[in-house]
Amino acid sequence: MSDKASSKRRHENPSNLIKLLRNHRKDALKSLARMLFSPLSSSMTVIVIAAALLLPSLLFAFNTNIAALLGEFQNNARIVLYLTRGTSDTQALEVSNSLLTSNAIDSVDFISNEEALLSFSDAAGFSQIVADFEANPLPASIVITPNLAGLAELDQLAASLDQIPEVELVQVDSLWLRRLAAISELLVLAARVLGLIVLLSLCFIIGNTVRSHIENRRDEIKIIKLVGGTHSYIARPFLYIGLFYGLLGGLLASLLQALIFLSFRNPLNEIFSLYDSSFTLPLLAPAMLITLAFSGATIGWLAAIISAYRYVNAIST
Amino acid sequence: MISFDKVSKQYISGQYALAGVSFEIAKGQMAFVTGHSGAGKSTLLKLVLATEKCSSGNVVVNGTDLNHIRRREIPSFRRRIGMVFQDHQLLNDRSVADNVALPLDISGFSRRDALRRVRAALDKVGLLSKEKKFPAALSGGEQQRVGIARAVVNRPSIILADEPTGNLDPELSMETMEVFEQFKNVGVSLLIASHDISLINRMEYRTLILKGGALIGDTGLGELS
Ligand SMILES: Nc1ncnc2c1ncn2[C@@H]1O[C@H](COP(=O)(O)OP(=O)(O)O)[C@@H](O)[C@H]1O
Ligand SMILES: [Mg+2]
């Protein structure tokens, strides 16, 4: 050791990146081992994290499905234009032809007042009533299938259709859509608020878990500081602990979500088919799994950084 | 290089552990700090390692003014110092080899390179055969020598030792001193706190004598030239 000590020293010191990677791998494995060392409390923590992540995640997923359903209903939305009395069939046909030139309109269907009366009297029991009419009380109408993305556009289209002189009344069959859209908006808001609350509680849960890991190794940390361990060297294993807790919690949450979806799949699909919807509830998407695992890991890592910063620095030498 | 200029240390309790102490230890110089229990020897070493701050005066170590060292500069500062603690400060859940490897691990050495150095250091203190043992399975003297191996393993430019022979018999004490001398011979500065007067007398090195926190003697000034 006494020979050429100083000239050899530089040569033996590995590059910073290799050092870093080497330390990271070692600390990751060590942290995992420490978590496995107390499997019961570790899995309790993971379950709590998973449950917390599951709440906003389920809401978001539920809303995604509602939004898909909304789109489905929107495709079925109809606008009915009731024409003013005295509008001739030729005039009405002109109007419907001009409507077809609009991009916002997929198809039109002109129903003359005779046709309307005919279909009305066809309905069981009404033929006698219809026969008693002196004149045809029913207006001619144009049924429009719009080609639109959202409710706002639908309203806009309805307003512009109201400007047409031959149009007496515009009827938009959108009550369902509006209800659904409101529910969807509410869900998104709830999911966001819940997400924020969950984020804070996860930081708290994971931060506290990391803190207890730090407290358990207080003496060790003191000694490492005495021989020149940097904050990041000391903190790194604890960051991995946070990361692993978050990651495992996220994975468990996506597993639970898949199970929940699986158990709701059949009854929900039945409801959708009642509404004449071709929509079917999708099973867990890989994107959801990745999102949950990634958010869990990120939150865990960040919470651990905060916790390690506070509690490692508080150990003084 | 270690330089104390009119250094005083008052603990929060109000107790003065050091009062107006001035001295310099040059590169490659070995010196003892002696005095009765409570004279301030450990405090002096703690000021050098920056685990305590002086209340007044200046401590400069390896060119670093410790009155102005930043918190995040302390780790790299300490890595250039090897400290042998009176109470060993070993990690009980790590083997002897892993304990000695700690400074190398912090510096990012690969396991292979670290192990080579660890073995060399353990060999120097005569503990190569115990590398796989845990501290609890060692005697006090053996633990002390593990601490010595850890202090020298990263080839520090300064070695501090607080009662390094406190648990050792005279023969092992002399061997330990020989290890320290080897480092002195390659340019390492050493400051060794000890109340073992007979050992100090046998070694014939510069000796700082503390009494009640004051430096009342400095025998080896002549050796500086
Ligand atoms: N952390 C501390 N807080 C308060 N007083 C201390 C502390 N450490 C040491 N002292 C006091 O400072 C004086 C010098 O102590 P120390 O440096 O340990 O002496 P030595 O190592 O020579 O026995 C003693 O009177 C001791 O009680
Ligand atoms: Mg002492």
Coordinates of C-alpha atoms and ligand atoms in Angstrom, one line a residue:
Chain A
M1 CA 0.0 0.0 0.0
S2 CA 2.9 2.3 0.7
D3 CA 4.2 2.0 -2.8
K4 CA 3.1 4.7 -5.4
A5 CA 0.0 5.2 -3.3
S6 CA -1.0 8.6 -4.7
S7 CA -0.3 7.8 -8.4
K8 CA -2.3 4.6 -8.2
R9 CA -5.2 6.2 -6.4
R10 CA -6.4 8.2 -9.3
H11 CA -6.2 5.2 -11.6
E12 CA -8.3 3.0 -9.2
N13 CA -11.1 5.5 -8.7
P14 CA -13.9 4.5 -11.0
S15 CA -15.8 6.9 -13.2
N16 CA -18.7 8.8 -11.5
L17 CA -21.3 7.2 -13.7
I18 CA -20.2 3.6 -13.1
K19 CA -20.0 4.4 -9.4
L20 CA -23.5 5.7 -9.4
L21 CA -24.9 2.8 -11.3
R22 CA -23.1 0.3 -9.1
N23 CA -24.4 2.0 -6.0
H24 CA -27.9 2.2 -7.3
R25 CA -28.1 -1.5 -8.2
K26 CA -26.7 -2.5 -4.8
D27 CA -29.0 -0.1 -2.9
A28 CA -32.1 -1.3 -4.9
L29 CA -31.4 -4.9 -4.0
K30 CA -30.6 -4.1 -0.4
S31 CA -33.8 -2.1 0.0
L32 CA -35.9 -4.9 -1.5
A33 CA -34.3 -7.3 0.9
R34 CA -35.1 -5.0 3.8
M35 CA -38.8 -4.8 2.8
L36 CA -38.9 -8.6 2.5
F37 CA -37.3 -8.9 5.9
S38 CA -40.6 -7.7 7.4
P39 CA -43.1 -9.1 4.9
L40 CA -46.2 -8.5 7.1
S41 CA -45.8 -4.8 7.7
S42 CA -44.5 -4.3 4.2
S43 CA -47.5 -6.0 2.6
M44 CA -49.9 -4.0 4.9
T45 CA -48.3 -0.8 3.6
V46 CA -48.6 -2.0 0.0
I47 CA -52.3 -2.8 0.4
V48 CA -53.0 0.6 1.9
I49 CA -51.2 2.3 -1.0
A50 CA -53.1 0.1 -3.5
A51 CA -56.5 1.0 -1.9
A52 CA -55.7 4.7 -2.0
L53 CA -54.6 4.5 -5.6
L54 CA -57.6 2.5 -6.5
L55 CA -60.2 5.1 -5.6
P56 CA -59.3 7.8 -8.1
S57 CA -58.3 5.2 -10.6
L58 CA -61.7 3.6 -10.5
L59 CA -63.4 6.9 -10.9
F60 CA -61.3 7.8 -13.9
A61 CA -61.9 4.5 -15.4
F62 CA -65.7 4.7 -14.8
N63 CA -65.7 8.2 -16.4
T64 CA -63.8 6.9 -19.4
N65 CA -66.6 4.4 -19.9
I66 CA -69.2 7.0 -19.4
A67 CA -67.5 9.3 -21.9
A68 CA -67.4 6.4 -24.4
L69 CA -71.1 5.8 -23.7
L70 CA -71.7 9.5 -24.2
G71 CA -70.1 9.4 -27.7
E72 CA -72.3 6.4 -28.4
F73 CA -75.5 8.3 -27.5
Q74 CA -74.3 11.4 -29.3
N75 CA -74.2 9.3 -32.5
N76 CA -77.8 8.5 -32.0
A77 CA -78.9 12.1 -31.3
R78 CA -81.7 13.4 -33.5
I79 CA -82.9 16.9 -34.3
V80 CA -86.5 17.3 -35.4
L81 CA -87.5 20.5 -37.3
Y82 CA -91.3 21.2 -37.2
L83 CA -92.1 23.3 -40.2
T84 CA -94.5 26.3 -40.1
R85 CA -98.1 25.6 -41.2
G86 CA -98.5 26.3 -44.9
T87 CA -95.0 25.3 -45.9
S88 CA -95.5 23.4 -49.2
D89 CA -93.8 20.1 -49.8
T90 CA -91.6 21.6 -52.5
Q91 CA -90.4 24.3 -50.1
A92 CA -89.8 21.7 -47.5
L93 CA -87.8 19.6 -49.8
E94 CA -85.7 22.6 -50.8
V95 CA -85.0 23.2 -47.2
S96 CA -84.0 19.7 -46.5
N97 CA -81.8 19.6 -49.6
S98 CA -80.0 22.8 -48.6
L99 CA -79.5 21.3 -45.1
L100 CA -77.6 18.4 -46.6
T101 CA -74.9 20.7 -47.8
S102 CA -73.9 21.3 -44.2
N103 CA -71.0 19.3 -42.9
A104 CA -72.7 19.2 -39.5
I105 CA -75.5 17.1 -40.9
D106 CA -75.2 13.5 -41.7
S107 CA -78.7 12.8 -43.2
V108 CA -82.1 14.3 -43.4
D109 CA -85.5 12.7 -43.6
F110 CA -88.5 14.8 -44.7
I111 CA -91.9 13.7 -43.2
S112 CA -94.8 15.5 -44.8
N113 CA -97.9 16.3 -42.7
E114 CA -99.8 13.5 -44.5
E115 CA -97.2 11.0 -43.7
A116 CA -97.2 12.2 -40.1
L117 CA -100.9 11.8 -39.9
L118 CA -100.7 8.4 -41.5
S119 CA -98.2 7.1 -39.0
F120 CA -100.2 8.7 -36.2
S121 CA -103.4 6.9 -37.2
D122 CA -101.5 3.7 -37.7
A123 CA -100.7 3.8 -34.1
A124 CA -103.3 1.5 -32.4
G125 CA -106.6 3.2 -31.5
F126 CA -106.0 6.5 -33.0
S127 CA -107.6 6.0 -36.4
Q128 CA -111.1 7.0 -35.2
I129 CA -109.7 10.2 -33.7
V130 CA -107.8 11.0 -36.9
A131 CA -111.0 10.5 -39.0
D132 CA -112.8 13.0 -36.8
F133 CA -110.2 15.7 -37.7
E134 CA -111.5 18.4 -40.0
A135 CA -108.1 19.3 -41.1
N136 CA -104.7 17.7 -40.6
P137 CA -103.4 19.2 -37.4
L138 CA -99.9 17.7 -37.7
P139 CA -97.0 19.8 -39.1
A140 CA -94.5 18.5 -41.6
S141 CA -91.1 17.8 -40.2
I142 CA -87.5 17.2 -41.1
V143 CA -85.6 14.7 -39.0
I144 CA -81.9 15.4 -38.9
T145 CA -79.1 13.1 -38.0
P146 CA -76.3 15.4 -37.0
N147 CA -72.6 14.6 -37.5
L148 CA -71.2 16.3 -34.5
A149 CA -68.7 15.7 -31.6
G150 CA -70.3 17.5 -28.7
L151 CA -73.3 19.0 -27.0
A152 CA -72.2 22.5 -27.6
E153 CA -72.0 22.0 -31.3
L154 CA -75.4 20.3 -31.2
D155 CA -76.8 23.4 -29.5
Q156 CA -75.2 25.7 -32.0
L157 CA -76.6 23.7 -34.9
A158 CA -80.1 23.8 -33.3
A159 CA -79.8 27.6 -32.9
S160 CA -78.8 28.1 -36.5
L161 CA -81.6 25.8 -37.7
D162 CA -84.1 28.0 -35.7
Q163 CA -83.2 30.9 -38.0
I164 CA -84.6 29.1 -41.1
P165 CA -88.0 30.9 -41.8
E166 CA -89.8 27.7 -42.6
V167 CA -88.9 26.2 -39.2
E168 CA -91.5 26.7 -36.5
L169 CA -89.9 24.7 -33.8
V170 CA -86.5 22.9 -33.3
Q171 CA -86.6 19.9 -31.0
V172 CA -83.3 18.5 -29.8
D173 CA -83.6 15.2 -28.0
S174 CA -80.7 15.7 -25.7
L175 CA -81.9 15.5 -22.1
W176 CA -80.1 12.1 -21.7
L177 CA -77.0 13.4 -23.2
R178 CA -77.0 16.4 -20.9
R179 CA -77.5 14.3 -17.8
L180 CA -74.7 12.0 -18.8
A181 CA -72.4 14.8 -19.6
A182 CA -73.1 16.4 -16.3
I183 CA -72.4 13.2 -14.5
S184 CA -69.2 12.8 -16.5
E185 CA -68.1 16.3 -15.6
L186 CA -68.8 15.6 -11.9
L187 CA -66.9 12.4 -12.0
V188 CA -63.8 14.1 -13.5
L189 CA -64.0 16.7 -10.8
A190 CA -64.4 14.2 -8.1
A191 CA -61.6 12.1 -9.5
R192 CA -59.3 15.1 -9.5
V193 CA -60.1 16.2 -6.0
L194 CA -59.8 12.6 -4.8
G195 CA -56.6 12.3 -6.7
L196 CA -55.2 15.3 -4.9
I197 CA -56.2 14.0 -1.5
V198 CA -54.8 10.5 -2.4
L199 CA -51.6 12.1 -3.5
L200 CA -51.2 13.9 -0.2
S201 CA -52.1 10.9 1.9
L202 CA -49.8 8.6 -0.1
C203 CA -47.0 11.1 0.4
F204 CA -47.8 10.9 4.1
I205 CA -48.1 7.1 4.3
I206 CA -45.0 6.4 2.3
G207 CA -43.1 9.3 3.9
N208 CA -43.9 7.9 7.3
T209 CA -42.9 4.4 6.3
V210 CA -39.6 5.7 4.9
R211 CA -39.2 7.6 8.1
S212 CA -39.5 4.6 10.3
H213 CA -36.9 2.8 8.1
I214 CA -34.6 5.7 8.6
E215 CA -35.2 5.8 12.4
N216 CA -34.5 2.0 12.6
R217 CA -31.1 2.6 11.0
R218 CA -30.2 5.8 13.0
D219 CA -27.0 4.4 14.4
E220 CA -25.8 3.1 11.1
I221 CA -26.5 6.5 9.5
K222 CA -24.5 8.3 12.2
I223 CA -21.5 6.1 11.6
I224 CA -21.8 6.4 7.8
K225 CA -21.8 10.2 8.2
L226 CA -18.7 10.0 10.4
V227 CA -16.8 8.3 7.7
G228 CA -17.9 10.7 5.0
G229 CA -21.1 9.3 3.5
T230 CA -22.9 11.9 1.4
H231 CA -26.6 12.6 1.9
S232 CA -27.4 10.9 -1.4
Y233 CA -25.4 7.8 -0.5
I234 CA -27.3 7.6 2.8
A235 CA -30.7 8.5 1.3
R236 CA -30.6 6.3 -1.8
P237 CA -31.6 3.0 -0.2
F238 CA -34.6 4.8 1.4
L239 CA -35.6 6.3 -1.9
Y240 CA -35.7 2.8 -3.3
I241 CA -37.9 1.7 -0.4
G242 CA -40.3 4.5 -1.3
L243 CA -40.1 3.6 -5.0
F244 CA -40.8 -0.1 -4.4
Y245 CA -43.7 0.6 -2.0
G246 CA -45.3 2.9 -4.6
L247 CA -44.6 0.5 -7.5
L248 CA -46.0 -2.5 -5.7
G249 CA -49.0 -0.5 -4.5
G250 CA -49.7 0.6 -8.1
L251 CA -49.4 -2.9 -9.5
L252 CA -51.7 -4.3 -6.8
A253 CA -54.2 -1.5 -7.5
S254 CA -54.3 -2.3 -11.2
L255 CA -54.8 -6.0 -10.4
L256 CA -57.7 -5.1 -8.1
Q257 CA -59.2 -2.8 -10.7
A258 CA -59.0 -5.6 -13.3
L259 CA -60.9 -7.9 -10.9
I260 CA -63.5 -5.2 -10.1
F261 CA -64.1 -4.6 -13.8
L262 CA -64.3 -8.3 -14.5
S263 CA -67.0 -8.7 -11.9
F264 CA -69.0 -5.7 -13.3
R265 CA -68.5 -6.6 -16.9
N266 CA -71.5 -8.7 -17.6
P267 CA -74.2 -6.8 -15.7
L268 CA -73.0 -3.5 -17.2
N269 CA -72.8 -4.8 -20.7
E270 CA -76.4 -6.0 -20.3
I271 CA -77.4 -2.5 -19.4
F272 CA -75.6 -1.0 -22.4
S273 CA -77.3 -3.4 -24.7
L274 CA -80.7 -2.4 -23.2
Y275 CA -79.9 1.1 -24.4
D276 CA -79.3 -0.2 -27.8
S277 CA -75.6 0.6 -27.5
S278 CA -72.9 -1.3 -29.3
F279 CA -70.6 -0.2 -26.5
T280 CA -69.0 -2.9 -24.3
L281 CA -67.0 -2.3 -21.1
P282 CA -63.4 -2.9 -21.9
L283 CA -61.2 -5.0 -19.6
L284 CA -58.1 -3.5 -18.0
A285 CA -56.0 -1.7 -20.5
P286 CA -52.2 -2.1 -20.3
A287 CA -52.2 1.7 -20.3
M288 CA -54.0 1.7 -17.0
L289 CA -51.6 -0.8 -15.5
I290 CA -48.6 1.3 -16.7
T291 CA -50.2 4.5 -15.4
L292 CA -50.9 3.1 -12.0
A293 CA -47.5 1.5 -11.6
F294 CA -45.7 4.6 -12.8
S295 CA -47.7 7.0 -10.7
G296 CA -47.3 4.8 -7.6
A297 CA -43.5 4.6 -8.2
T298 CA -43.2 8.3 -8.8
I299 CA -45.2 9.3 -5.8
G300 CA -43.2 6.8 -3.7
W301 CA -39.9 8.1 -4.9
L302 CA -40.9 11.8 -4.3
A303 CA -42.3 11.1 -0.9
A304 CA -39.1 9.3 0.0
I305 CA -37.0 12.2 -1.2
I306 CA -38.9 14.5 1.1
S307 CA -38.8 12.2 4.0
A308 CA -35.1 11.3 3.6
Y309 CA -34.2 15.0 3.3
R310 CA -36.0 15.8 6.5
Y311 CA -35.0 12.8 8.7
V312 CA -31.5 12.0 7.4
N313 CA -30.4 15.6 7.8
A314 CA -31.9 15.7 11.3
I315 CA -29.4 13.0 12.4
S316 CA -26.4 15.1 13.3
T317 CA -22.8 14.3 13.9
Chain B
M1 CA -2.0 19.7 7.3
I2 CA -3.8 20.7 10.5
S3 CA -3.7 24.2 12.0
F4 CA -5.3 25.4 15.2
D5 CA -5.2 29.1 15.9
K6 CA -6.3 30.2 19.4
V7 CA -9.1 27.7 19.3
S8 CA -11.6 27.5 22.1
K9 CA -14.5 25.1 22.5
Q10 CA -17.3 25.7 24.9
Y11 CA -20.1 23.1 25.0
I12 CA -23.7 24.1 25.4
S13 CA -23.4 23.1 29.0
G14 CA -21.0 26.0 29.4
Q15 CA -18.0 23.8 30.0
Y16 CA -14.8 24.9 28.3
A17 CA -13.3 21.8 26.7
L18 CA -10.5 23.7 24.9
A19 CA -9.2 27.2 25.6
G20 CA -6.9 29.2 23.3
V21 CA -5.2 26.2 21.7
S22 CA -2.7 26.9 18.9
F23 CA -0.5 24.4 17.0
E24 CA 0.2 23.0 13.6
I25 CA 0.7 19.5 12.3
A26 CA 2.6 19.4 9.0
K27 CA 2.1 16.9 6.2
G28 CA 3.8 13.6 7.1
Q29 CA 4.1 14.5 10.8
M30 CA 2.9 12.2 13.6
A31 CA 2.0 13.7 16.9
F32 CA 0.4 12.6 20.2
V33 CA -2.2 14.5 22.2
T34 CA -2.1 13.6 25.8
G35 CA -3.5 14.7 29.1
H36 CA -5.8 13.4 31.8
S37 CA -9.3 12.3 31.3
G38 CA -11.4 15.4 30.5
A39 CA -8.4 17.4 29.3
G40 CA -10.0 18.0 25.9
K41 CA -8.3 15.4 23.7
S42 CA -11.4 14.0 22.1
T43 CA -12.8 17.4 21.6
L44 CA -9.7 18.4 19.8
L45 CA -10.0 15.5 17.4
K46 CA -13.8 16.2 16.9
L47 CA -12.9 19.7 15.8
V48 CA -10.5 18.3 13.2
L49 CA -13.2 15.9 11.9
A50 CA -15.8 18.7 11.9
T51 CA -18.2 16.8 14.1
E52 CA -18.0 19.8 16.4
K53 CA -17.4 23.5 15.7
C54 CA -15.0 25.6 17.6
S55 CA -16.5 28.5 19.6
S56 CA -13.7 30.9 18.7
G57 CA -10.4 30.8 16.9
N58 CA -9.6 29.1 13.6
V59 CA -9.3 25.4 12.6
V60 CA -7.9 24.8 9.1
V61 CA -7.6 21.2 7.9
N62 CA -6.2 20.3 4.5
G63 CA -6.7 23.9 3.4
T64 CA -10.3 24.0 4.5
D65 CA -11.3 26.6 7.0
L66 CA -13.8 24.7 9.2
N67 CA -15.4 27.9 10.4
H68 CA -16.8 28.3 6.9
I69 CA -17.2 24.8 5.6
R70 CA -20.7 24.2 4.1
R71 CA -22.8 21.3 5.3
R72 CA -22.7 19.5 2.0
E73 CA -18.9 19.9 1.8
I74 CA -18.4 17.9 5.0
P75 CA -18.7 14.4 3.6
S76 CA -15.9 14.8 1.0
F77 CA -13.9 16.6 3.6
R78 CA -14.2 13.7 6.0
R79 CA -13.4 11.1 3.3
R80 CA -9.8 12.5 3.3
I81 CA -9.5 11.8 7.0
G82 CA -9.3 8.4 8.6
M83 CA -10.6 8.4 12.1
V84 CA -10.2 5.7 14.7
F85 CA -13.0 6.2 17.3
Q86 CA -12.6 5.4 21.0
D87 CA -15.9 3.6 20.9
H88 CA -15.1 1.9 17.5
Q89 CA -18.3 3.0 15.8
L90 CA -18.7 -0.3 13.9
L91 CA -21.8 -1.4 12.1
N92 CA -23.0 -4.5 14.1
D93 CA -25.0 -6.0 11.2
R94 CA -22.1 -6.0 8.8
S95 CA -19.1 -8.3 8.7
V96 CA -15.6 -7.1 9.6
A97 CA -14.8 -6.9 5.9
D98 CA -17.9 -4.9 5.1
N99 CA -17.2 -2.6 8.0
V100 CA -13.7 -1.9 6.7
A101 CA -15.0 -1.6 3.2
L102 CA -17.5 1.2 4.2
P103 CA -15.3 4.2 3.2
L104 CA -14.5 2.5 -0.2
D105 CA -18.2 1.7 -0.7
I106 CA -19.0 5.4 -0.2
S107 CA -16.4 6.3 -2.7
G108 CA -17.9 3.9 -5.2
F109 CA -15.3 1.2 -5.4
S110 CA -16.2 -2.1 -7.1
R111 CA -16.5 -5.1 -4.7
R112 CA -13.4 -6.6 -6.2
D113 CA -11.2 -3.5 -5.8
A114 CA -12.6 -2.9 -2.4
L115 CA -12.0 -6.4 -1.2
R116 CA -8.4 -6.3 -2.3
R117 CA -7.8 -3.1 -0.2
V118 CA -9.9 -4.4 2.7
R119 CA -7.7 -7.5 2.9
A120 CA -4.5 -5.5 2.8
A121 CA -5.8 -3.3 5.6
L122 CA -7.0 -6.2 7.7
D123 CA -3.7 -7.9 7.2
K124 CA -1.9 -4.8 8.5
V125 CA -3.8 -5.0 11.8
G126 CA -3.6 -8.8 12.0
L127 CA -7.3 -9.6 11.5
L128 CA -7.3 -11.1 8.0
S129 CA -8.6 -14.4 9.5
K130 CA -11.7 -12.6 11.0
E131 CA -12.9 -10.9 7.9
K132 CA -16.2 -12.8 7.8
K133 CA -16.9 -12.4 11.6
F134 CA -19.3 -9.8 13.0
P135 CA -18.2 -7.1 15.4
A136 CA -20.1 -8.7 18.3
A137 CA -18.0 -11.8 18.0
L138 CA -14.7 -9.9 18.4
S139 CA -12.9 -8.7 21.6
G140 CA -12.6 -5.0 22.4
G141 CA -9.1 -5.0 21.1
E142 CA -10.0 -6.7 17.9
Q143 CA -12.9 -4.3 17.3
Q144 CA -10.5 -1.4 17.8
R145 CA -8.2 -2.8 15.2
V146 CA -11.1 -3.2 12.8
G147 CA -11.7 0.5 13.4
I148 CA -8.0 1.2 12.6
A149 CA -8.2 -0.9 9.4
R150 CA -11.3 1.1 8.3
A151 CA -9.5 4.4 9.1
V152 CA -6.6 3.6 6.8
V153 CA -8.3 1.7 4.0
N154 CA -9.1 4.7 1.8
R155 CA -5.5 6.0 2.1
P156 CA -6.5 9.3 3.8
S157 CA -4.1 12.2 4.0
I158 CA -4.8 12.6 7.7
I159 CA -5.3 9.9 10.3
L160 CA -6.9 10.8 13.7
A161 CA -7.0 8.2 16.5
D162 CA -8.8 8.6 19.8
E163 CA -7.2 6.2 22.3
P164 CA -6.4 3.6 19.6
T165 CA -4.5 1.4 22.0
G166 CA -7.0 1.7 24.9
N167 CA -8.0 -1.9 24.6
L168 CA -4.7 -3.3 23.4
D169 CA -1.9 -5.1 25.3
P170 CA 1.6 -3.5 25.0
E171 CA 2.7 -5.8 22.2
L172 CA -0.4 -5.1 20.0
S173 CA -0.1 -1.4 20.9
M174 CA 3.4 -1.3 19.5
E175 CA 2.3 -3.1 16.3
T176 CA -0.5 -0.6 15.9
M177 CA 2.0 2.2 16.3
E178 CA 4.1 0.6 13.6
V179 CA 1.1 0.6 11.2
F180 CA 0.7 4.3 11.9
E181 CA 4.4 5.0 11.3
Q182 CA 4.1 3.3 7.9
F183 CA 1.5 5.9 7.0
K184 CA 3.6 8.7 8.4
N185 CA 6.4 7.6 6.1
V186 CA 4.3 8.0 3.0
G187 CA 3.3 11.6 3.9
V188 CA 0.2 11.1 6.0
S189 CA -0.3 13.4 9.0
L190 CA -1.3 11.7 12.2
L191 CA -2.8 13.0 15.4
I192 CA -3.2 10.4 18.1
A193 CA -4.9 11.1 21.4
S194 CA -3.7 8.8 24.2
H195 CA -3.2 8.9 27.9
D196 CA -0.7 6.0 27.7
I197 CA 2.4 7.9 28.8
S198 CA 4.7 4.9 28.6
L199 CA 3.7 4.2 25.0
I200 CA 4.2 7.9 24.1
N201 CA 7.6 7.9 25.8
R202 CA 8.7 4.8 23.9
M203 CA 7.7 6.4 20.5
E204 CA 9.6 9.6 20.9
Y205 CA 7.2 11.7 18.7
R206 CA 6.0 15.2 19.2
T207 CA 3.5 15.4 22.0
L208 CA 0.9 18.0 22.7
I209 CA 0.0 18.1 26.4
L210 CA -3.5 19.3 27.4
K211 CA -4.7 20.2 30.8
G212 CA -8.2 21.5 31.5
G213 CA -8.5 22.5 27.8
A214 CA -5.3 24.5 27.7
L215 CA -2.2 23.4 25.7
I216 CA 0.5 23.3 28.5
G217 CA 3.2 21.5 26.6
D218 CA 4.4 20.8 23.1
T219 CA 7.5 18.6 23.2
G220 CA 8.4 17.9 19.6
L221 CA 8.7 21.4 18.2
G222 CA 12.4 20.7 17.4
E223 CA 11.4 17.8 15.1
L224 CA 9.6 20.1 12.8
S225 CA 12.7 21.3 11.0
Ligands
LIG1 N1 -20.8 16.8 24.1 C1 -20.4 17.4 25.2 N2 -21.2 18.2 25.9 C2 -20.8 18.8 27.0 N3 -19.6 18.7 27.5 C3 -18.7 17.8 26.9 C4 -19.1 17.1 25.7 N4 -18.1 16.4 25.3 C5 -17.1 16.6 26.3 N5 -17.5 17.5 27.2 C6 -16.7 18.0 28.3 O1 -15.6 18.6 27.8 C7 -14.4 18.3 28.5 C8 -13.4 17.6 27.6 O2 -13.9 16.4 27.2 P1 -13.1 15.4 26.2 O3 -12.7 16.2 25.0 O4 -13.9 14.2 26.0 O5 -11.8 15.0 27.0 P2 -10.8 13.8 26.9 O6 -11.1 13.1 25.6 O7 -9.5 14.4 27.1 O8 -11.1 12.9 28.1 C9 -14.9 17.3 29.6 O9 -15.0 18.1 30.8 C10 -16.2 16.8 29.2 O10 -17.1 16.6 30.2
MG2 MG -11.6 11.2 25.2

